[in-house]
Amino acid sequence: MKTKKKINVAIDGTSSSGKSTMAKALASYAGYTYIDTGAMYRAVTLFCLQNGLIADGKVDVEELEKRMGEISISFKINKNGGQSTCLNGVDVEKEIRGLEVSNNVSLVAAIAFVRHEMVRQQQAMAKKKGVVMDGRDIGTTVLPDAEIKVFVTSSALVRAQRRYAEMLAKGDTSVTLDDIVKNVEMRDHLDSTRKESPLRQAPDAILLDSTPLTIEGQRQWLFDLFDNYLKTH
Ligand code: DC
């Protein structure tokens, strides 16, 4: 359903809870722009890895702060019609989804100046409305005035199984389900206990536990919420 009245939709939640799939589907349903903020933190992490700024589980914060100005993140439509993340103009979509970036991204996302810069860019992208943005702090920090806020979660095992199936479908057999369960649990812990913008549900966000739902069910739930909002406002 396309409509002239544009709103912003904030979708937060734990990793691999299906929030990106829902957010992307809603953006295409509504004719809105989809912004994957996790991809932005992943791109900064890839920059750190490419430039030797992460060693022994530690980020060289001083050096990264000096070099933040060298990092430019953008999105483009790729040849399959999907969205690719670009780091300094280079399509890095595949690299940012790999385990090396996944294992280090929580460290980078916990750094205050990195978050401030990402939040600034995300707010600029959403200024004209018509944006579906997914992340961890969208409803609380990035878009506190978003008209619709959703917080999605589901069990760690279900989330790991989804990620495992996605990686197998892409032909990536380098990790086991057990590795992914550990990665999901570690990221949940780091994301919800960090000092800067910890993962938490905004008081006015609607909670969706997606454990018993199919991806299709999750999508439909969000479309109904969106349609209902526009009908009643
Ligand atoms: O959604 P994702 O798994 O691609 O996110 C990657 C990491 O970035 C994850 O550890 C949480 C962090 N993140 C964040 O801190 N704030 C956001 N708005 C989005 C992601």
PDB file of C-alpha atoms and ligand atoms in Angstrom:
ATOM      1  CA  MET A   1       0.000   0.000   0.000  1.00  0.00           C
ATOM      2  CA  LYS A   2       1.559   3.298  -1.063  1.00  0.00           C
ATOM      3  CA  THR A   3       0.475   6.456   0.621  1.00  0.00           C
ATOM      4  CA  LYS A   4       1.438  10.116   0.492  1.00  0.00           C
ATOM      5  CA  LYS A   5       1.655  10.627   4.244  1.00  0.00           C
ATOM      6  CA  LYS A   6       5.130   9.560   5.322  1.00  0.00           C
ATOM      7  CA  ILE A   7       6.149   8.408   8.749  1.00  0.00           C
ATOM      8  CA  ASN A   8       9.296   6.891  10.277  1.00  0.00           C
ATOM      9  CA  VAL A   9       9.368   3.341  11.576  1.00  0.00           C
ATOM     10  CA  ALA A  10      11.953   2.222  14.155  1.00  0.00           C
ATOM     11  CA  ILE A  11      12.619  -1.510  14.496  1.00  0.00           C
ATOM     12  CA  ASP A  12      14.940  -2.542  17.314  1.00  0.00           C
ATOM     13  CA  GLY A  13      15.779  -5.875  18.815  1.00  0.00           C
ATOM     14  CA  THR A  14      18.284  -8.631  19.391  1.00  0.00           C
ATOM     15  CA  SER A  15      20.521  -9.870  16.571  1.00  0.00           C
ATOM     16  CA  SER A  16      18.999 -12.329  14.060  1.00  0.00           C
ATOM     17  CA  SER A  17      15.489 -11.876  15.434  1.00  0.00           C
ATOM     18  CA  GLY A  18      14.199 -11.360  11.896  1.00  0.00           C
ATOM     19  CA  LYS A  19      13.989  -7.590  12.305  1.00  0.00           C
ATOM     20  CA  SER A  20      15.952  -6.776   9.137  1.00  0.00           C
ATOM     21  CA  THR A  21      13.764  -9.078   7.051  1.00  0.00           C
ATOM     22  CA  MET A  22      10.639  -7.419   8.458  1.00  0.00           C
ATOM     23  CA  ALA A  23      12.071  -3.929   8.048  1.00  0.00           C
ATOM     24  CA  LYS A  24      13.123  -4.537   4.425  1.00  0.00           C
ATOM     25  CA  ALA A  25       9.731  -6.034   3.579  1.00  0.00           C
ATOM     26  CA  LEU A  26       7.888  -3.069   5.092  1.00  0.00           C
ATOM     27  CA  ALA A  27      10.096  -0.594   3.227  1.00  0.00           C
ATOM     28  CA  SER A  28       9.256  -2.210  -0.092  1.00  0.00           C
ATOM     29  CA  TYR A  29       5.533  -2.554   0.829  1.00  0.00           C
ATOM     30  CA  ALA A  30       5.300   1.128   1.778  1.00  0.00           C
ATOM     31  CA  GLY A  31       7.701   2.496  -0.864  1.00  0.00           C
ATOM     32  CA  TYR A  32       9.995   3.696   1.947  1.00  0.00           C
ATOM     33  CA  THR A  33      13.798   3.742   2.312  1.00  0.00           C
ATOM     34  CA  TYR A  34      15.319   0.934   4.357  1.00  0.00           C
ATOM     35  CA  ILE A  35      18.311   1.760   6.554  1.00  0.00           C
ATOM     36  CA  ASP A  36      20.289  -1.068   8.125  1.00  0.00           C
ATOM     37  CA  THR A  37      22.195   0.619  10.947  1.00  0.00           C
ATOM     38  CA  GLY A  38      23.896  -2.643  11.988  1.00  0.00           C
ATOM     39  CA  ALA A  39      25.534  -2.660   8.544  1.00  0.00           C
ATOM     40  CA  MET A  40      27.013   0.770   9.329  1.00  0.00           C
ATOM     41  CA  TYR A  41      28.668  -0.490  12.546  1.00  0.00           C
ATOM     42  CA  ARG A  42      29.814  -3.569  10.612  1.00  0.00           C
ATOM     43  CA  ALA A  43      31.413  -1.347   7.941  1.00  0.00           C
ATOM     44  CA  VAL A  44      33.337   0.642  10.588  1.00  0.00           C
ATOM     45  CA  THR A  45      34.497  -2.704  12.035  1.00  0.00           C
ATOM     46  CA  LEU A  46      35.671  -3.867   8.610  1.00  0.00           C
ATOM     47  CA  PHE A  47      37.612  -0.606   8.222  1.00  0.00           C
ATOM     48  CA  CYS A  48      39.315  -1.340  11.577  1.00  0.00           C
ATOM     49  CA  LEU A  49      40.185  -4.906  10.533  1.00  0.00           C
ATOM     50  CA  GLN A  50      41.499  -3.792   7.131  1.00  0.00           C
ATOM     51  CA  ASN A  51      43.697  -1.157   8.752  1.00  0.00           C
ATOM     52  CA  GLY A  52      45.092  -3.181  11.651  1.00  0.00           C
ATOM     53  CA  LEU A  53      43.139  -1.214  14.265  1.00  0.00           C
ATOM     54  CA  ILE A  54      41.911  -4.342  16.085  1.00  0.00           C
ATOM     55  CA  ALA A  55      44.397  -6.668  17.801  1.00  0.00           C
ATOM     56  CA  ASP A  56      43.857  -9.271  20.557  1.00  0.00           C
ATOM     57  CA  GLY A  57      40.221  -8.290  20.984  1.00  0.00           C
ATOM     58  CA  LYS A  58      41.102  -4.608  21.505  1.00  0.00           C
ATOM     59  CA  VAL A  59      40.422  -1.606  19.308  1.00  0.00           C
ATOM     60  CA  ASP A  60      43.093   1.077  18.886  1.00  0.00           C
ATOM     61  CA  VAL A  61      40.583   3.741  19.899  1.00  0.00           C
ATOM     62  CA  GLU A  62      42.964   6.691  19.601  1.00  0.00           C
ATOM     63  CA  GLU A  63      43.952   5.809  16.051  1.00  0.00           C
ATOM     64  CA  LEU A  64      40.352   5.080  15.045  1.00  0.00           C
ATOM     65  CA  GLU A  65      39.236   8.466  16.356  1.00  0.00           C
ATOM     66  CA  LYS A  66      41.888  10.163  14.218  1.00  0.00           C
ATOM     67  CA  ARG A  67      40.806   8.188  11.159  1.00  0.00           C
ATOM     68  CA  MET A  68      36.982   8.418  11.498  1.00  0.00           C
ATOM     69  CA  GLY A  69      36.962  11.122   8.818  1.00  0.00           C
ATOM     70  CA  GLU A  70      38.328   8.572   6.316  1.00  0.00           C
ATOM     71  CA  ILE A  71      35.221   6.393   6.687  1.00  0.00           C
ATOM     72  CA  SER A  72      32.336   7.001   4.356  1.00  0.00           C
ATOM     73  CA  ILE A  73      29.378   4.613   4.428  1.00  0.00           C
ATOM     74  CA  SER A  74      26.617   4.510   1.846  1.00  0.00           C
ATOM     75  CA  PHE A  75      24.014   2.112   0.483  1.00  0.00           C
ATOM     76  CA  LYS A  76      23.331   1.167  -3.124  1.00  0.00           C
ATOM     77  CA  ILE A  77      20.954  -1.139  -4.956  1.00  0.00           C
ATOM     78  CA  ASN A  78      22.921  -4.165  -6.192  1.00  0.00           C
ATOM     79  CA  LYS A  79      22.435  -6.171  -9.385  1.00  0.00           C
ATOM     80  CA  ASN A  80      20.068  -8.625  -7.621  1.00  0.00           C
ATOM     81  CA  GLY A  81      17.802  -5.757  -6.624  1.00  0.00           C
ATOM     82  CA  GLY A  82      18.907  -6.002  -2.978  1.00  0.00           C
ATOM     83  CA  GLN A  83      20.721  -3.354  -0.949  1.00  0.00           C
ATOM     84  CA  SER A  84      24.509  -3.384  -0.598  1.00  0.00           C
ATOM     85  CA  THR A  85      26.571  -1.524   1.972  1.00  0.00           C
ATOM     86  CA  CYS A  86      29.535   0.403   0.599  1.00  0.00           C
ATOM     87  CA  LEU A  87      32.651   1.416   2.494  1.00  0.00           C
ATOM     88  CA  ASN A  88      34.388   4.301   0.747  1.00  0.00           C
ATOM     89  CA  GLY A  89      32.494   3.471  -2.441  1.00  0.00           C
ATOM     90  CA  VAL A  90      33.400  -0.242  -2.441  1.00  0.00           C
ATOM     91  CA  ASP A  91      30.631  -2.848  -2.076  1.00  0.00           C
ATOM     92  CA  VAL A  92      31.513  -4.713   1.150  1.00  0.00           C
ATOM     93  CA  GLU A  93      28.175  -6.449   1.718  1.00  0.00           C
ATOM     94  CA  LYS A  94      29.709  -9.939   1.752  1.00  0.00           C
ATOM     95  CA  GLU A  95      32.685  -9.058   3.980  1.00  0.00           C
ATOM     96  CA  ILE A  96      30.600  -7.329   6.639  1.00  0.00           C
ATOM     97  CA  ARG A  97      28.427 -10.458   7.126  1.00  0.00           C
ATOM     98  CA  GLY A  98      31.415 -12.772   7.767  1.00  0.00           C
ATOM     99  CA  LEU A  99      32.347 -14.163  11.186  1.00  0.00           C
ATOM    100  CA  GLU A 100      35.440 -11.957  11.641  1.00  0.00           C
ATOM    101  CA  VAL A 101      33.344  -8.790  11.473  1.00  0.00           C
ATOM    102  CA  SER A 102      30.527 -10.417  13.514  1.00  0.00           C
ATOM    103  CA  ASN A 103      32.959 -11.356  16.270  1.00  0.00           C
ATOM    104  CA  ASN A 104      34.392  -7.827  16.560  1.00  0.00           C
ATOM    105  CA  VAL A 105      31.467  -5.532  15.811  1.00  0.00           C
ATOM    106  CA  SER A 106      30.191  -5.291  19.402  1.00  0.00           C
ATOM    107  CA  LEU A 107      33.579  -3.866  20.460  1.00  0.00           C
ATOM    108  CA  VAL A 108      33.395  -1.144  17.831  1.00  0.00           C
ATOM    109  CA  ALA A 109      29.696  -0.417  18.435  1.00  0.00           C
ATOM    110  CA  ALA A 110      30.459   0.233  22.117  1.00  0.00           C
ATOM    111  CA  ILE A 111      32.763   3.201  21.351  1.00  0.00           C
ATOM    112  CA  ALA A 112      31.056   6.516  22.132  1.00  0.00           C
ATOM    113  CA  PHE A 113      32.491   8.622  19.272  1.00  0.00           C
ATOM    114  CA  VAL A 114      31.652   5.885  16.738  1.00  0.00           C
ATOM    115  CA  ARG A 115      28.049   5.835  17.966  1.00  0.00           C
ATOM    116  CA  HIS A 116      27.751   9.632  17.931  1.00  0.00           C
ATOM    117  CA  GLU A 117      28.906   9.789  14.332  1.00  0.00           C
ATOM    118  CA  MET A 118      26.639   6.931  13.193  1.00  0.00           C
ATOM    119  CA  VAL A 119      23.632   8.431  15.012  1.00  0.00           C
ATOM    120  CA  ARG A 120      24.304  11.805  13.368  1.00  0.00           C
ATOM    121  CA  GLN A 121      24.350  10.215   9.903  1.00  0.00           C
ATOM    122  CA  GLN A 122      21.244   8.102  10.631  1.00  0.00           C
ATOM    123  CA  GLN A 123      19.250  11.119  11.841  1.00  0.00           C
ATOM    124  CA  ALA A 124      20.199  13.007   8.671  1.00  0.00           C
ATOM    125  CA  MET A 125      18.995  10.069   6.531  1.00  0.00           C
ATOM    126  CA  ALA A 126      15.603  10.040   8.298  1.00  0.00           C
ATOM    127  CA  LYS A 127      14.966  13.780   8.277  1.00  0.00           C
ATOM    128  CA  LYS A 128      12.550  13.729   5.356  1.00  0.00           C
ATOM    129  CA  LYS A 129      10.578  10.771   6.801  1.00  0.00           C
ATOM    130  CA  GLY A 130       9.542   7.701   4.834  1.00  0.00           C
ATOM    131  CA  VAL A 131      12.273   5.611   6.468  1.00  0.00           C
ATOM    132  CA  VAL A 132      12.236   2.150   8.020  1.00  0.00           C
ATOM    133  CA  MET A 133      15.345   1.912  10.183  1.00  0.00           C
ATOM    134  CA  ASP A 134      16.496  -1.143  12.051  1.00  0.00           C
ATOM    135  CA  GLY A 135      19.054  -1.400  14.827  1.00  0.00           C
ATOM    136  CA  ARG A 136      19.383  -1.452  18.594  1.00  0.00           C
ATOM    137  CA  ASP A 137      18.903   2.172  19.677  1.00  0.00           C
ATOM    138  CA  ILE A 138      16.614   3.550  16.998  1.00  0.00           C
ATOM    139  CA  GLY A 139      13.484   3.955  19.160  1.00  0.00           C
ATOM    140  CA  THR A 140      15.456   5.170  22.185  1.00  0.00           C
ATOM    141  CA  THR A 141      18.187   7.403  20.714  1.00  0.00           C
ATOM    142  CA  VAL A 142      18.239   7.814  16.931  1.00  0.00           C
ATOM    143  CA  LEU A 143      14.541   8.427  16.221  1.00  0.00           C
ATOM    144  CA  PRO A 144      12.816   8.945  19.576  1.00  0.00           C
ATOM    145  CA  ASP A 145       9.937  10.612  17.688  1.00  0.00           C
ATOM    146  CA  ALA A 146       9.362   7.739  15.230  1.00  0.00           C
ATOM    147  CA  GLU A 147       5.638   7.258  14.708  1.00  0.00           C
ATOM    148  CA  ILE A 148       5.927   3.450  14.978  1.00  0.00           C
ATOM    149  CA  LYS A 149       8.410   1.689  17.255  1.00  0.00           C
ATOM    150  CA  VAL A 150       8.783  -2.069  17.450  1.00  0.00           C
ATOM    151  CA  PHE A 151      11.087  -4.155  19.640  1.00  0.00           C
ATOM    152  CA  VAL A 152      11.631  -7.687  18.314  1.00  0.00           C
ATOM    153  CA  THR A 153      13.139 -10.599  20.167  1.00  0.00           C
ATOM    154  CA  SER A 154      13.197 -14.402  20.085  1.00  0.00           C
ATOM    155  CA  SER A 155      15.116 -17.275  21.708  1.00  0.00           C
ATOM    156  CA  ALA A 156      18.904 -17.464  21.100  1.00  0.00           C
ATOM    157  CA  LEU A 157      18.634 -20.947  19.566  1.00  0.00           C
ATOM    158  CA  VAL A 158      15.948 -19.944  17.057  1.00  0.00           C
ATOM    159  CA  ARG A 159      18.017 -16.890  16.075  1.00  0.00           C
ATOM    160  CA  ALA A 160      21.190 -18.960  15.661  1.00  0.00           C
ATOM    161  CA  GLN A 161      19.309 -21.517  13.543  1.00  0.00           C
ATOM    162  CA  ARG A 162      18.115 -18.734  11.245  1.00  0.00           C
ATOM    163  CA  ARG A 163      21.625 -17.346  10.805  1.00  0.00           C
ATOM    164  CA  TYR A 164      23.033 -20.851  10.246  1.00  0.00           C
ATOM    165  CA  ALA A 165      20.454 -21.549   7.517  1.00  0.00           C
ATOM    166  CA  GLU A 166      21.269 -18.188   5.872  1.00  0.00           C
ATOM    167  CA  MET A 167      25.011 -18.954   5.861  1.00  0.00           C
ATOM    168  CA  LEU A 168      24.475 -22.462   4.459  1.00  0.00           C
ATOM    169  CA  ALA A 169      22.236 -21.033   1.748  1.00  0.00           C
ATOM    170  CA  LYS A 170      25.117 -18.716   0.785  1.00  0.00           C
ATOM    171  CA  GLY A 171      27.459 -21.729   0.646  1.00  0.00           C
ATOM    172  CA  ASP A 172      29.344 -20.732   3.807  1.00  0.00           C
ATOM    173  CA  THR A 173      30.144 -23.956   5.710  1.00  0.00           C
ATOM    174  CA  SER A 174      33.005 -22.532   7.774  1.00  0.00           C
ATOM    175  CA  VAL A 175      31.099 -22.437  11.082  1.00  0.00           C
ATOM    176  CA  THR A 176      28.934 -24.763  13.155  1.00  0.00           C
ATOM    177  CA  LEU A 177      25.534 -24.059  14.707  1.00  0.00           C
ATOM    178  CA  ASP A 178      27.242 -24.156  18.087  1.00  0.00           C
ATOM    179  CA  ASP A 179      29.691 -21.380  17.040  1.00  0.00           C
ATOM    180  CA  ILE A 180      26.729 -19.237  16.021  1.00  0.00           C
ATOM    181  CA  VAL A 181      24.771 -19.844  19.250  1.00  0.00           C
ATOM    182  CA  LYS A 182      27.858 -18.675  21.172  1.00  0.00           C
ATOM    183  CA  ASN A 183      28.250 -15.617  18.924  1.00  0.00           C
ATOM    184  CA  VAL A 184      24.553 -14.687  19.341  1.00  0.00           C
ATOM    185  CA  GLU A 185      24.747 -15.016  23.142  1.00  0.00           C
ATOM    186  CA  MET A 186      28.000 -13.065  23.352  1.00  0.00           C
ATOM    187  CA  ARG A 187      26.591 -10.222  21.251  1.00  0.00           C
ATOM    188  CA  ASP A 188      23.350 -10.092  23.282  1.00  0.00           C
ATOM    189  CA  HIS A 189      25.405  -9.762  26.435  1.00  0.00           C
ATOM    190  CA  LEU A 190      27.737  -7.075  25.058  1.00  0.00           C
ATOM    191  CA  ASP A 191      24.912  -5.138  23.382  1.00  0.00           C
ATOM    192  CA  SER A 192      22.706  -5.037  26.464  1.00  0.00           C
ATOM    193  CA  THR A 193      25.409  -4.321  29.054  1.00  0.00           C
ATOM    194  CA  ARG A 194      27.463  -1.636  27.280  1.00  0.00           C
ATOM    195  CA  LYS A 195      27.508   1.859  28.749  1.00  0.00           C
ATOM    196  CA  GLU A 196      26.750   3.745  25.512  1.00  0.00           C
ATOM    197  CA  SER A 197      23.161   3.241  24.287  1.00  0.00           C
ATOM    198  CA  PRO A 198      22.612  -0.310  25.569  1.00  0.00           C
ATOM    199  CA  LEU A 199      20.022  -2.429  23.788  1.00  0.00           C
ATOM    200  CA  ARG A 200      16.701  -1.797  25.514  1.00  0.00           C
ATOM    201  CA  GLN A 201      13.078  -1.468  24.611  1.00  0.00           C
ATOM    202  CA  ALA A 202      11.783   2.118  24.378  1.00  0.00           C
ATOM    203  CA  PRO A 203       8.855   2.586  26.799  1.00  0.00           C
ATOM    204  CA  ASP A 204       6.535   3.345  23.874  1.00  0.00           C
ATOM    205  CA  ALA A 205       7.736   0.470  21.634  1.00  0.00           C
ATOM    206  CA  ILE A 206       5.510  -2.506  20.865  1.00  0.00           C
ATOM    207  CA  LEU A 207       7.129  -5.834  21.822  1.00  0.00           C
ATOM    208  CA  LEU A 208       7.092  -8.708  19.326  1.00  0.00           C
ATOM    209  CA  ASP A 209       8.371 -12.130  20.438  1.00  0.00           C
ATOM    210  CA  SER A 210       9.001 -13.774  17.087  1.00  0.00           C
ATOM    211  CA  THR A 211       9.937 -17.247  18.485  1.00  0.00           C
ATOM    212  CA  PRO A 212       6.699 -18.938  17.366  1.00  0.00           C
ATOM    213  CA  LEU A 213       6.298 -16.972  14.120  1.00  0.00           C
ATOM    214  CA  THR A 214       7.407 -17.725  10.578  1.00  0.00           C
ATOM    215  CA  ILE A 215       9.141 -14.902   8.721  1.00  0.00           C
ATOM    216  CA  GLU A 216       5.949 -14.540   6.686  1.00  0.00           C
ATOM    217  CA  GLY A 217       3.894 -14.227   9.892  1.00  0.00           C
ATOM    218  CA  GLN A 218       6.328 -11.629  11.205  1.00  0.00           C
ATOM    219  CA  ARG A 219       6.071  -9.581   8.015  1.00  0.00           C
ATOM    220  CA  GLN A 220       2.287  -9.668   8.020  1.00  0.00           C
ATOM    221  CA  TRP A 221       2.182  -8.589  11.668  1.00  0.00           C
ATOM    222  CA  LEU A 222       4.233  -5.494  10.785  1.00  0.00           C
ATOM    223  CA  PHE A 223       2.211  -4.659   7.640  1.00  0.00           C
ATOM    224  CA  ASP A 224      -0.993  -4.818   9.718  1.00  0.00           C
ATOM    225  CA  LEU A 225       0.512  -2.552  12.370  1.00  0.00           C
ATOM    226  CA  PHE A 226       1.606  -0.047   9.714  1.00  0.00           C
ATOM    227  CA  ASP A 227      -1.746  -0.064   7.852  1.00  0.00           C
ATOM    228  CA  ASN A 228      -3.593   0.304  11.098  1.00  0.00           C
ATOM    229  CA  TYR A 229      -1.464   3.277  12.128  1.00  0.00           C
ATOM    230  CA  LEU A 230      -2.136   5.092   8.871  1.00  0.00           C
ATOM    231  CA  LYS A 231      -5.864   4.368   9.087  1.00  0.00           C
ATOM    232  CA  THR A 232      -6.137   5.756  12.591  1.00  0.00           C
ATOM    233  CA  HIS A 233      -3.861   8.837  12.326  1.00  0.00           C
TER     234      HIS A 233
HETATM  235  O1   DC B   1      22.006  -5.980  13.402  1.00  0.00           O
HETATM  236  P1   DC B   1      23.434  -6.479  13.248  1.00  0.00           P
HETATM  237  O2   DC B   1      23.627  -7.852  13.841  1.00  0.00           O
HETATM  238  O3   DC B   1      23.942  -6.393  11.861  1.00  0.00           O
HETATM  239  O4   DC B   1      24.313  -5.462  14.131  1.00  0.00           O
HETATM  240  C1   DC B   1      25.698  -5.585  14.198  1.00  0.00           C
HETATM  241  C2   DC B   1      26.212  -5.071  15.538  1.00  0.00           C
HETATM  242  O5   DC B   1      26.067  -3.649  15.626  1.00  0.00           O
HETATM  243  C3   DC B   1      25.550  -5.662  16.768  1.00  0.00           C
HETATM  244  O6   DC B   1      26.552  -6.197  17.635  1.00  0.00           O
HETATM  245  C4   DC B   1      24.876  -4.526  17.460  1.00  0.00           C
HETATM  246  C5   DC B   1      25.465  -3.290  16.848  1.00  0.00           C
HETATM  247  N1   DC B   1      24.457  -2.274  16.569  1.00  0.00           N
HETATM  248  C6   DC B   1      24.321  -1.239  17.456  1.00  0.00           C
HETATM  249  O7   DC B   1      25.010  -1.216  18.464  1.00  0.00           O
HETATM  250  N2   DC B   1      23.438  -0.247  17.202  1.00  0.00           N
HETATM  251  C7   DC B   1      22.672  -0.277  16.115  1.00  0.00           C
HETATM  252  N3   DC B   1      21.812   0.722  15.894  1.00  0.00           N
HETATM  253  C8   DC B   1      22.774  -1.344  15.202  1.00  0.00           C
HETATM  254  C9   DC B   1      23.674  -2.342  15.465  1.00  0.00           C
END
